[in-house]
Amino acid sequence: MDKENNSTEISDNTITQENKLNSLPIKNNCLQLAVALTSHCNLNCYMCSRRYNKSKNKHMSDEVFEKVLKIIPYAKTLSLRASGEPLMTRNLVNKLKQIKSVNPDIDINLTTNGIAFLRGYRYMYNVLKLIDNLFLSINGIRSYEKIMIPAKWKKIKKVLKMFHVIQHNLPAKFNSLLGIVVMRKNFRDIPNIIELARKYNFHQVSIKPMWIHDKSLLNESIYHDEKLYQKVLGKIKIAKLKAKKYHIKIHDLVSIKAKVNNRKNRIICREPWQSLVVKADGKALLCCTRNTLIGDLSSQTFEEIWYGKESDNYRKGMLTNKYYKECLKCNKIFPEIKDSYIKIKYDTGL
């Protein structure tokens, strides 16, 4: 295969020059794949969609997982994340080994609340040695127990200590990240997360806004109270100064101005060409931001979904700026519209 066909980037020119959107082939190692191996969770976090949508919990069936394995060669990255807790997946270590056997070069990201690592050092090591990036959702320090219900701070602190011991036995390329979803309850903890990352040797910190899954969360939204939003920006400024001092990379996904300034190209979002989300029940979506349902792996093949009518409609909408269905409400396309962060009645499952 020549160098051009090995490319993992899809350029705007490549997209716009295609006369037929469905003729754009999916290439090996270019797909950004997100998979929920289970929708079960051991917590009931304050801001999580699971708390409000009351969807039925299930593990991904063997039949759907086999279809996911057939997609793995196309994937550059694989994100294992919630609305379930990935560490509650049945035979998780074996599934990770299967994924790596199909595509040894795939970059695996695991998003977790971390509590299940209390099974022991061996379990933690067996999982971490098979992934490339650990995203630990901490979501607060003083506010931790108010958000990560019913987890206790002393337990997650033990997990952090376990990781601090084990990380020295992990490959040099292994990357670790602490995450906080910002709301009224926890914004004062933003600078403290940087201190926590330094103490336990996490390389990066992610600061994200909270999705609004229920009317009761509106009061917690940093985008629906301008005074609160300005206070949050002040805490982020302090956090960035600390992060620079400690050589910790910080991902600010809160600042609306920064998001709008990033809108340089006509094609704002490339996810319809390079992203796929698979829920535990087999439902397939084009992204994890909105409910962009394009098919069902329990009854369709990957090719039928990827080259199907719904996928095509989303791509056409992105090309023409006549956005299709969920794209009309997306905060990635319209970050300056505060209500684009409201997901009441909408559940992506991830």
PDB file of N, CA and C in Angstrom, residues 210-305:
ATOM      1  N   MET A 210     -20.398  20.854  31.714  1.00  0.00           N
ATOM      2  CA  MET A 210     -21.392  19.829  32.041  1.00  0.00           C
ATOM      3  C   MET A 210     -22.525  19.850  31.028  1.00  0.00           C
ATOM      4  N   TRP A 211     -22.905  18.665  30.542  1.00  0.00           N
ATOM      5  CA  TRP A 211     -24.121  18.531  29.750  1.00  0.00           C
ATOM      6  C   TRP A 211     -25.324  18.615  30.684  1.00  0.00           C
ATOM      7  N   ILE A 212     -26.403  19.171  30.198  1.00  0.00           N
ATOM      8  CA  ILE A 212     -27.610  19.314  31.011  1.00  0.00           C
ATOM      9  C   ILE A 212     -28.601  18.240  30.589  1.00  0.00           C
ATOM     10  N   HIS A 213     -28.702  17.192  31.394  1.00  0.00           N
ATOM     11  CA  HIS A 213     -29.560  16.048  31.079  1.00  0.00           C
ATOM     12  C   HIS A 213     -30.928  16.136  31.750  1.00  0.00           C
ATOM     13  N   ASP A 214     -31.086  17.141  32.619  1.00  0.00           N
ATOM     14  CA  ASP A 214     -32.345  17.266  33.344  1.00  0.00           C
ATOM     15  C   ASP A 214     -32.511  18.730  33.766  1.00  0.00           C
ATOM     16  N   LYS A 215     -33.751  19.186  33.875  1.00  0.00           N
ATOM     17  CA  LYS A 215     -34.008  20.579  34.244  1.00  0.00           C
ATOM     18  C   LYS A 215     -33.384  20.934  35.586  1.00  0.00           C
ATOM     19  N   SER A 216     -33.259  19.947  36.465  1.00  0.00           N
ATOM     20  CA  SER A 216     -32.687  20.206  37.786  1.00  0.00           C
ATOM     21  C   SER A 216     -31.215  20.594  37.711  1.00  0.00           C
ATOM     22  N   LEU A 217     -30.578  20.332  36.571  1.00  0.00           N
ATOM     23  CA  LEU A 217     -29.159  20.648  36.413  1.00  0.00           C
ATOM     24  C   LEU A 217     -28.926  22.062  35.877  1.00  0.00           C
ATOM     25  N   LEU A 218     -29.966  22.757  35.453  1.00  0.00           N
ATOM     26  CA  LEU A 218     -29.802  24.088  34.879  1.00  0.00           C
ATOM     27  C   LEU A 218     -29.119  25.043  35.852  1.00  0.00           C
ATOM     28  N   ASN A 219     -29.430  24.919  37.121  1.00  0.00           N
ATOM     29  CA  ASN A 219     -28.819  25.796  38.119  1.00  0.00           C
ATOM     30  C   ASN A 219     -27.330  25.528  38.282  1.00  0.00           C
ATOM     31  N   GLU A 220     -26.887  24.333  37.869  1.00  0.00           N
ATOM     32  CA  GLU A 220     -25.477  23.980  37.972  1.00  0.00           C
ATOM     33  C   GLU A 220     -24.685  24.379  36.723  1.00  0.00           C
ATOM     34  N   SER A 221     -25.384  24.769  35.654  1.00  0.00           N
ATOM     35  CA  SER A 221     -24.738  25.053  34.383  1.00  0.00           C
ATOM     36  C   SER A 221     -23.911  26.331  34.437  1.00  0.00           C
ATOM     37  N   ILE A 222     -22.661  26.243  34.031  1.00  0.00           N
ATOM     38  CA  ILE A 222     -21.790  27.423  34.039  1.00  0.00           C
ATOM     39  C   ILE A 222     -22.105  28.361  32.874  1.00  0.00           C
ATOM     40  N   TYR A 223     -22.865  27.879  31.888  1.00  0.00           N
ATOM     41  CA  TYR A 223     -23.181  28.702  30.729  1.00  0.00           C
ATOM     42  C   TYR A 223     -24.518  29.435  30.856  1.00  0.00           C
ATOM     43  N   HIS A 224     -25.260  29.170  31.894  1.00  0.00           N
ATOM     44  CA  HIS A 224     -26.554  29.823  32.062  1.00  0.00           C
ATOM     45  C   HIS A 224     -26.547  30.810  33.222  1.00  0.00           C
ATOM     46  N   ASP A 225     -25.352  31.168  33.670  1.00  0.00           N
ATOM     47  CA  ASP A 225     -25.164  32.175  34.710  1.00  0.00           C
ATOM     48  C   ASP A 225     -23.844  32.879  34.403  1.00  0.00           C
ATOM     49  N   GLU A 226     -23.914  34.075  33.834  1.00  0.00           N
ATOM     50  CA  GLU A 226     -22.716  34.771  33.364  1.00  0.00           C
ATOM     51  C   GLU A 226     -21.719  35.037  34.493  1.00  0.00           C
ATOM     52  N   LYS A 227     -22.216  35.394  35.683  1.00  0.00           N
ATOM     53  CA  LYS A 227     -21.306  35.636  36.805  1.00  0.00           C
ATOM     54  C   LYS A 227     -20.557  34.366  37.181  1.00  0.00           C
ATOM     55  N   LEU A 228     -21.276  33.247  37.185  1.00  0.00           N
ATOM     56  CA  LEU A 228     -20.641  31.967  37.490  1.00  0.00           C
ATOM     57  C   LEU A 228     -19.608  31.624  36.423  1.00  0.00           C
ATOM     58  N   TYR A 229     -19.955  31.849  35.162  1.00  0.00           N
ATOM     59  CA  TYR A 229     -19.036  31.553  34.057  1.00  0.00           C
ATOM     60  C   TYR A 229     -17.739  32.339  34.198  1.00  0.00           C
ATOM     61  N   GLN A 230     -17.829  33.606  34.560  1.00  0.00           N
ATOM     62  CA  GLN A 230     -16.628  34.427  34.732  1.00  0.00           C
ATOM     63  C   GLN A 230     -15.781  33.930  35.903  1.00  0.00           C
ATOM     64  N   LYS A 231     -16.435  33.471  36.964  1.00  0.00           N
ATOM     65  CA  LYS A 231     -15.699  32.895  38.097  1.00  0.00           C
ATOM     66  C   LYS A 231     -14.961  31.625  37.678  1.00  0.00           C
ATOM     67  N   VAL A 232     -15.628  30.815  36.844  1.00  0.00           N
ATOM     68  CA  VAL A 232     -15.009  29.587  36.344  1.00  0.00           C
ATOM     69  C   VAL A 232     -13.777  29.917  35.511  1.00  0.00           C
ATOM     70  N   LEU A 233     -13.888  30.919  34.638  1.00  0.00           N
ATOM     71  CA  LEU A 233     -12.749  31.321  33.818  1.00  0.00           C
ATOM     72  C   LEU A 233     -11.582  31.781  34.690  1.00  0.00           C
ATOM     73  N   GLY A 234     -11.905  32.440  35.795  1.00  0.00           N
ATOM     74  CA  GLY A 234     -10.853  32.854  36.729  1.00  0.00           C
ATOM     75  C   GLY A 234     -10.127  31.669  37.331  1.00  0.00           C
ATOM     76  N   LYS A 235     -10.872  30.636  37.713  1.00  0.00           N
ATOM     77  CA  LYS A 235     -10.255  29.419  38.275  1.00  0.00           C
ATOM     78  C   LYS A 235      -9.426  28.685  37.218  1.00  0.00           C
ATOM     79  N   ILE A 236      -9.914  28.683  35.974  1.00  0.00           N
ATOM     80  CA  ILE A 236      -9.164  28.036  34.893  1.00  0.00           C
ATOM     81  C   ILE A 236      -7.850  28.769  34.644  1.00  0.00           C
ATOM     82  N   LYS A 237      -7.874  30.091  34.738  1.00  0.00           N
ATOM     83  CA  LYS A 237      -6.652  30.884  34.560  1.00  0.00           C
ATOM     84  C   LYS A 237      -5.606  30.501  35.606  1.00  0.00           C
ATOM     85  N   ILE A 238      -6.044  30.359  36.848  1.00  0.00           N
ATOM     86  CA  ILE A 238      -5.132  29.934  37.920  1.00  0.00           C
ATOM     87  C   ILE A 238      -4.601  28.535  37.637  1.00  0.00           C
ATOM     88  N   ALA A 239      -5.503  27.648  37.192  1.00  0.00           N
ATOM     89  CA  ALA A 239      -5.112  26.261  36.898  1.00  0.00           C
ATOM     90  C   ALA A 239      -4.064  26.212  35.794  1.00  0.00           C
ATOM     91  N   LYS A 240      -4.234  27.040  34.771  1.00  0.00           N
ATOM     92  CA  LYS A 240      -3.287  27.048  33.656  1.00  0.00           C
ATOM     93  C   LYS A 240      -1.905  27.513  34.103  1.00  0.00           C
ATOM     94  N   LEU A 241      -1.846  28.470  35.006  1.00  0.00           N
ATOM     95  CA  LEU A 241      -0.561  28.932  35.530  1.00  0.00           C
ATOM     96  C   LEU A 241       0.136  27.818  36.310  1.00  0.00           C
ATOM     97  N   LYS A 242      -0.637  27.093  37.111  1.00  0.00           N
ATOM     98  CA  LYS A 242      -0.081  25.965  37.860  1.00  0.00           C
ATOM     99  C   LYS A 242       0.373  24.858  36.919  1.00  0.00           C
ATOM    100  N   ALA A 243      -0.444  24.576  35.913  1.00  0.00           N
ATOM    101  CA  ALA A 243      -0.108  23.515  34.964  1.00  0.00           C
ATOM    102  C   ALA A 243       1.195  23.828  34.222  1.00  0.00           C
ATOM    103  N   LYS A 244       1.375  25.072  33.858  1.00  0.00           N
ATOM    104  CA  LYS A 244       2.609  25.482  33.177  1.00  0.00           C
ATOM    105  C   LYS A 244       3.812  25.296  34.087  1.00  0.00           C
ATOM    106  N   LYS A 245       3.632  25.634  35.345  1.00  0.00           N
ATOM    107  CA  LYS A 245       4.714  25.499  36.325  1.00  0.00           C
ATOM    108  C   LYS A 245       5.123  24.040  36.504  1.00  0.00           C
ATOM    109  N   TYR A 246       4.152  23.136  36.500  1.00  0.00           N
ATOM    110  CA  TYR A 246       4.411  21.717  36.754  1.00  0.00           C
ATOM    111  C   TYR A 246       4.580  20.900  35.472  1.00  0.00           C
ATOM    112  N   HIS A 247       4.534  21.561  34.317  1.00  0.00           N
ATOM    113  CA  HIS A 247       4.672  20.893  33.009  1.00  0.00           C
ATOM    114  C   HIS A 247       3.563  19.861  32.787  1.00  0.00           C
ATOM    115  N   ILE A 248       2.352  20.252  33.188  1.00  0.00           N
ATOM    116  CA  ILE A 248       1.168  19.423  32.978  1.00  0.00           C
ATOM    117  C   ILE A 248       0.361  20.028  31.834  1.00  0.00           C
ATOM    118  N   LYS A 249      -0.014  19.212  30.871  1.00  0.00           N
ATOM    119  CA  LYS A 249      -0.800  19.696  29.737  1.00  0.00           C
ATOM    120  C   LYS A 249      -2.256  19.827  30.164  1.00  0.00           C
ATOM    121  N   ILE A 250      -2.858  20.965  29.848  1.00  0.00           N
ATOM    122  CA  ILE A 250      -4.240  21.189  30.254  1.00  0.00           C
ATOM    123  C   ILE A 250      -5.127  21.351  29.023  1.00  0.00           C
ATOM    124  N   HIS A 251      -6.290  20.687  29.031  1.00  0.00           N
ATOM    125  CA  HIS A 251      -7.250  20.774  27.929  1.00  0.00           C
ATOM    126  C   HIS A 251      -8.445  21.589  28.421  1.00  0.00           C
ATOM    127  N   ASP A 252      -8.543  22.817  27.940  1.00  0.00           N
ATOM    128  CA  ASP A 252      -9.641  23.701  28.325  1.00  0.00           C
ATOM    129  C   ASP A 252     -10.758  23.570  27.293  1.00  0.00           C
ATOM    130  N   LEU A 253     -11.790  22.826  27.638  1.00  0.00           N
ATOM    131  CA  LEU A 253     -12.945  22.646  26.759  1.00  0.00           C
ATOM    132  C   LEU A 253     -14.133  23.484  27.215  1.00  0.00           C
ATOM    133  N   VAL A 254     -13.854  24.438  28.122  1.00  0.00           N
ATOM    134  CA  VAL A 254     -14.903  25.264  28.702  1.00  0.00           C
ATOM    135  C   VAL A 254     -15.019  26.615  28.004  1.00  0.00           C
ATOM    136  N   SER A 255     -13.885  27.218  27.664  1.00  0.00           N
ATOM    137  CA  SER A 255     -13.880  28.572  27.116  1.00  0.00           C
ATOM    138  C   SER A 255     -14.578  28.635  25.761  1.00  0.00           C
ATOM    139  N   ILE A 256     -15.710  29.316  25.701  1.00  0.00           N
ATOM    140  CA  ILE A 256     -16.484  29.433  24.463  1.00  0.00           C
ATOM    141  C   ILE A 256     -15.715  30.231  23.428  1.00  0.00           C
ATOM    142  N   LYS A 257     -15.025  31.274  23.849  1.00  0.00           N
ATOM    143  CA  LYS A 257     -14.265  32.106  22.919  1.00  0.00           C
ATOM    144  C   LYS A 257     -13.219  31.288  22.183  1.00  0.00           C
ATOM    145  N   ALA A 258     -12.535  30.426  22.920  1.00  0.00           N
ATOM    146  CA  ALA A 258     -11.509  29.583  22.294  1.00  0.00           C
ATOM    147  C   ALA A 258     -12.141  28.647  21.272  1.00  0.00           C
ATOM    148  N   LYS A 259     -13.333  28.131  21.578  1.00  0.00           N
ATOM    149  CA  LYS A 259     -14.009  27.215  20.654  1.00  0.00           C
ATOM    150  C   LYS A 259     -14.403  27.931  19.368  1.00  0.00           C
ATOM    151  N   VAL A 260     -14.941  29.148  19.487  1.00  0.00           N
ATOM    152  CA  VAL A 260     -15.356  29.894  18.313  1.00  0.00           C
ATOM    153  C   VAL A 260     -14.144  30.258  17.455  1.00  0.00           C
ATOM    154  N   ASN A 261     -13.038  30.624  18.100  1.00  0.00           N
ATOM    155  CA  ASN A 261     -11.828  30.988  17.376  1.00  0.00           C
ATOM    156  C   ASN A 261     -11.236  29.810  16.612  1.00  0.00           C
ATOM    157  N   ASN A 262     -11.563  28.589  17.041  1.00  0.00           N
ATOM    158  CA  ASN A 262     -11.053  27.398  16.362  1.00  0.00           C
ATOM    159  C   ASN A 262     -11.841  27.083  15.085  1.00  0.00           C
ATOM    160  N   ARG A 263     -12.879  27.836  14.811  1.00  0.00           N
ATOM    161  CA  ARG A 263     -13.727  27.586  13.648  1.00  0.00           C
ATOM    162  C   ARG A 263     -13.099  28.257  12.416  1.00  0.00           C
ATOM    163  N   LYS A 264     -12.023  27.658  11.920  1.00  0.00           N
ATOM    164  CA  LYS A 264     -11.263  28.256  10.826  1.00  0.00           C
ATOM    165  C   LYS A 264     -11.698  27.744   9.458  1.00  0.00           C
ATOM    166  N   ASN A 265     -12.035  26.480   9.375  1.00  0.00           N
ATOM    167  CA  ASN A 265     -12.339  25.866   8.087  1.00  0.00           C
ATOM    168  C   ASN A 265     -13.839  25.833   7.825  1.00  0.00           C
ATOM    169  N   ARG A 266     -14.196  25.726   6.573  1.00  0.00           N
ATOM    170  CA  ARG A 266     -15.619  25.650   6.214  1.00  0.00           C
ATOM    171  C   ARG A 266     -16.252  24.403   6.796  1.00  0.00           C
ATOM    172  N   ILE A 267     -15.498  23.301   6.787  1.00  0.00           N
ATOM    173  CA  ILE A 267     -15.994  22.061   7.391  1.00  0.00           C
ATOM    174  C   ILE A 267     -15.620  22.084   8.865  1.00  0.00           C
ATOM    175  N   ILE A 268     -16.572  22.429   9.713  1.00  0.00           N
ATOM    176  CA  ILE A 268     -16.306  22.615  11.134  1.00  0.00           C
ATOM    177  C   ILE A 268     -16.038  21.291  11.825  1.00  0.00           C
ATOM    178  N   CYS A 269     -16.753  20.275  11.440  1.00  0.00           N
ATOM    179  CA  CYS A 269     -16.659  18.978  12.105  1.00  0.00           C
ATOM    180  C   CYS A 269     -16.405  17.880  11.078  1.00  0.00           C
ATOM    181  N   ARG A 270     -15.394  17.063  11.322  1.00  0.00           N
ATOM    182  CA  ARG A 270     -15.062  15.969  10.400  1.00  0.00           C
ATOM    183  C   ARG A 270     -15.541  14.610  10.898  1.00  0.00           C
ATOM    184  N   GLU A 271     -16.244  14.615  12.001  1.00  0.00           N
ATOM    185  CA  GLU A 271     -16.645  13.340  12.593  1.00  0.00           C
ATOM    186  C   GLU A 271     -17.481  12.463  11.664  1.00  0.00           C
ATOM    187  N   PRO A 272     -18.321  13.030  10.796  1.00  0.00           N
ATOM    188  CA  PRO A 272     -19.074  12.150   9.888  1.00  0.00           C
ATOM    189  C   PRO A 272     -18.194  11.336   8.946  1.00  0.00           C
ATOM    190  N   TRP A 273     -16.945  11.733   8.774  1.00  0.00           N
ATOM    191  CA  TRP A 273     -16.031  11.012   7.894  1.00  0.00           C
ATOM    192  C   TRP A 273     -15.027  10.146   8.646  1.00  0.00           C
ATOM    193  N   GLN A 274     -14.877  10.352   9.954  1.00  0.00           N
ATOM    194  CA  GLN A 274     -13.813   9.624  10.638  1.00  0.00           C
ATOM    195  C   GLN A 274     -14.157   9.172  12.054  1.00  0.00           C
ATOM    196  N   SER A 275     -15.442   9.208  12.411  1.00  0.00           N
ATOM    197  CA  SER A 275     -15.824   8.834  13.772  1.00  0.00           C
ATOM    198  C   SER A 275     -16.983   7.844  13.766  1.00  0.00           C
ATOM    199  N   LEU A 276     -16.959   6.919  14.716  1.00  0.00           N
ATOM    200  CA  LEU A 276     -18.070   5.977  14.908  1.00  0.00           C
ATOM    201  C   LEU A 276     -18.170   5.630  16.383  1.00  0.00           C
ATOM    202  N   VAL A 277     -19.405   5.642  16.877  1.00  0.00           N
ATOM    203  CA  VAL A 277     -19.687   5.283  18.262  1.00  0.00           C
ATOM    204  C   VAL A 277     -20.576   4.043  18.263  1.00  0.00           C
ATOM    205  N   VAL A 278     -20.211   3.042  19.069  1.00  0.00           N
ATOM    206  CA  VAL A 278     -21.034   1.839  19.186  1.00  0.00           C
ATOM    207  C   VAL A 278     -21.446   1.669  20.645  1.00  0.00           C
ATOM    208  N   LYS A 279     -22.748   1.677  20.886  1.00  0.00           N
ATOM    209  CA  LYS A 279     -23.267   1.513  22.240  1.00  0.00           C
ATOM    210  C   LYS A 279     -23.313   0.035  22.618  1.00  0.00           C
ATOM    211  N   ALA A 280     -23.558  -0.240  23.886  1.00  0.00           N
ATOM    212  CA  ALA A 280     -23.561  -1.615  24.384  1.00  0.00           C
ATOM    213  C   ALA A 280     -24.637  -2.463  23.713  1.00  0.00           C
ATOM    214  N   ASP A 281     -25.734  -1.838  23.288  1.00  0.00           N
ATOM    215  CA  ASP A 281     -26.814  -2.590  22.631  1.00  0.00           C
ATOM    216  C   ASP A 281     -26.613  -2.716  21.122  1.00  0.00           C
ATOM    217  N   GLY A 282     -25.488  -2.191  20.615  1.00  0.00           N
ATOM    218  CA  GLY A 282     -25.193  -2.303  19.193  1.00  0.00           C
ATOM    219  C   GLY A 282     -25.557  -1.086  18.366  1.00  0.00           C
ATOM    220  N   LYS A 283     -26.315  -0.136  18.963  1.00  0.00           N
ATOM    221  CA  LYS A 283     -26.679   1.069  18.233  1.00  0.00           C
ATOM    222  C   LYS A 283     -25.411   1.825  17.817  1.00  0.00           C
ATOM    223  N   ALA A 284     -25.396   2.322  16.571  1.00  0.00           N
ATOM    224  CA  ALA A 284     -24.230   3.020  16.031  1.00  0.00           C
ATOM    225  C   ALA A 284     -24.559   4.486  15.795  1.00  0.00           C
ATOM    226  N   LEU A 285     -23.648   5.370  16.220  1.00  0.00           N
ATOM    227  CA  LEU A 285     -23.808   6.803  16.062  1.00  0.00           C
ATOM    228  C   LEU A 285     -22.567   7.376  15.376  1.00  0.00           C
ATOM    229  N   LEU A 286     -22.732   8.558  14.783  1.00  0.00           N
ATOM    230  CA  LEU A 286     -21.596   9.195  14.116  1.00  0.00           C
ATOM    231  C   LEU A 286     -20.702   9.951  15.083  1.00  0.00           C
ATOM    232  N   CYS A 287     -21.232  10.290  16.259  1.00  0.00           N
ATOM    233  CA  CYS A 287     -20.400  10.983  17.243  1.00  0.00           C
ATOM    234  C   CYS A 287     -21.008  10.780  18.618  1.00  0.00           C
ATOM    235  N   CYS A 288     -20.277  11.209  19.644  1.00  0.00           N
ATOM    236  CA  CYS A 288     -20.768  11.031  21.015  1.00  0.00           C
ATOM    237  C   CYS A 288     -21.349  12.320  21.576  1.00  0.00           C
ATOM    238  N   THR A 289     -21.445  13.360  20.740  1.00  0.00           N
ATOM    239  CA  THR A 289     -21.947  14.638  21.227  1.00  0.00           C
ATOM    240  C   THR A 289     -23.466  14.684  21.257  1.00  0.00           C
ATOM    241  N   ARG A 290     -24.103  14.173  20.209  1.00  0.00           N
ATOM    242  CA  ARG A 290     -25.555  14.140  20.148  1.00  0.00           C
ATOM    243  C   ARG A 290     -26.017  12.755  19.719  1.00  0.00           C
ATOM    244  N   ASN A 291     -27.335  12.582  19.646  1.00  0.00           N
ATOM    245  CA  ASN A 291     -27.909  11.283  19.324  1.00  0.00           C
ATOM    246  C   ASN A 291     -27.948  11.068  17.806  1.00  0.00           C
ATOM    247  N   THR A 292     -26.766  10.996  17.200  1.00  0.00           N
ATOM    248  CA  THR A 292     -26.650  10.894  15.738  1.00  0.00           C
ATOM    249  C   THR A 292     -26.732   9.432  15.295  1.00  0.00           C
ATOM    250  N   LEU A 293     -27.888   8.825  15.520  1.00  0.00           N
ATOM    251  CA  LEU A 293     -28.083   7.410  15.211  1.00  0.00           C
ATOM    252  C   LEU A 293     -28.027   7.163  13.706  1.00  0.00           C
ATOM    253  N   ILE A 294     -27.161   6.231  13.288  1.00  0.00           N
ATOM    254  CA  ILE A 294     -27.045   5.918  11.859  1.00  0.00           C
ATOM    255  C   ILE A 294     -27.244   4.435  11.556  1.00  0.00           C
ATOM    256  N   GLY A 295     -27.421   3.591  12.575  1.00  0.00           N
ATOM    257  CA  GLY A 295     -27.627   2.175  12.312  1.00  0.00           C
ATOM    258  C   GLY A 295     -27.547   1.339  13.569  1.00  0.00           C
ATOM    259  N   ASP A 296     -27.513   0.010  13.381  1.00  0.00           N
ATOM    260  CA  ASP A 296     -27.527  -0.921  14.506  1.00  0.00           C
ATOM    261  C   ASP A 296     -26.688  -2.149  14.138  1.00  0.00           C
ATOM    262  N   LEU A 297     -25.577  -2.317  14.832  1.00  0.00           N
ATOM    263  CA  LEU A 297     -24.688  -3.447  14.539  1.00  0.00           C
ATOM    264  C   LEU A 297     -25.299  -4.795  14.886  1.00  0.00           C
ATOM    265  N   SER A 298     -26.334  -4.798  15.699  1.00  0.00           N
ATOM    266  CA  SER A 298     -26.971  -6.072  16.044  1.00  0.00           C
ATOM    267  C   SER A 298     -27.737  -6.648  14.853  1.00  0.00           C
ATOM    268  N   SER A 299     -28.047  -5.802  13.866  1.00  0.00           N
ATOM    269  CA  SER A 299     -28.797  -6.289  12.701  1.00  0.00           C
ATOM    270  C   SER A 299     -28.173  -5.879  11.366  1.00  0.00           C
ATOM    271  N   GLN A 300     -27.105  -5.046  11.393  1.00  0.00           N
ATOM    272  CA  GLN A 300     -26.466  -4.576  10.170  1.00  0.00           C
ATOM    273  C   GLN A 300     -24.958  -4.802  10.218  1.00  0.00           C
ATOM    274  N   THR A 301     -24.328  -4.759   9.058  1.00  0.00           N
ATOM    275  CA  THR A 301     -22.874  -4.803   9.008  1.00  0.00           C
ATOM    276  C   THR A 301     -22.331  -3.383   9.120  1.00  0.00           C
ATOM    277  N   PHE A 302     -21.046  -3.287   9.429  1.00  0.00           N
ATOM    278  CA  PHE A 302     -20.394  -1.990   9.498  1.00  0.00           C
ATOM    279  C   PHE A 302     -20.520  -1.248   8.161  1.00  0.00           C
ATOM    280  N   GLU A 303     -20.300  -1.963   7.063  1.00  0.00           N
ATOM    281  CA  GLU A 303     -20.350  -1.335   5.741  1.00  0.00           C
ATOM    282  C   GLU A 303     -21.742  -0.786   5.434  1.00  0.00           C
ATOM    283  N   GLU A 304     -22.776  -1.522   5.810  1.00  0.00           N
ATOM    284  CA  GLU A 304     -24.138  -1.047   5.577  1.00  0.00           C
ATOM    285  C   GLU A 304     -24.412   0.249   6.343  1.00  0.00           C
ATOM    286  N   ILE A 305     -23.860   0.338   7.539  1.00  0.00           N
ATOM    287  CA  ILE A 305     -24.054   1.535   8.368  1.00  0.00           C
ATOM    288  C   ILE A 305     -23.221   2.701   7.851  1.00  0.00           C
TER     289      ILE A 305
END
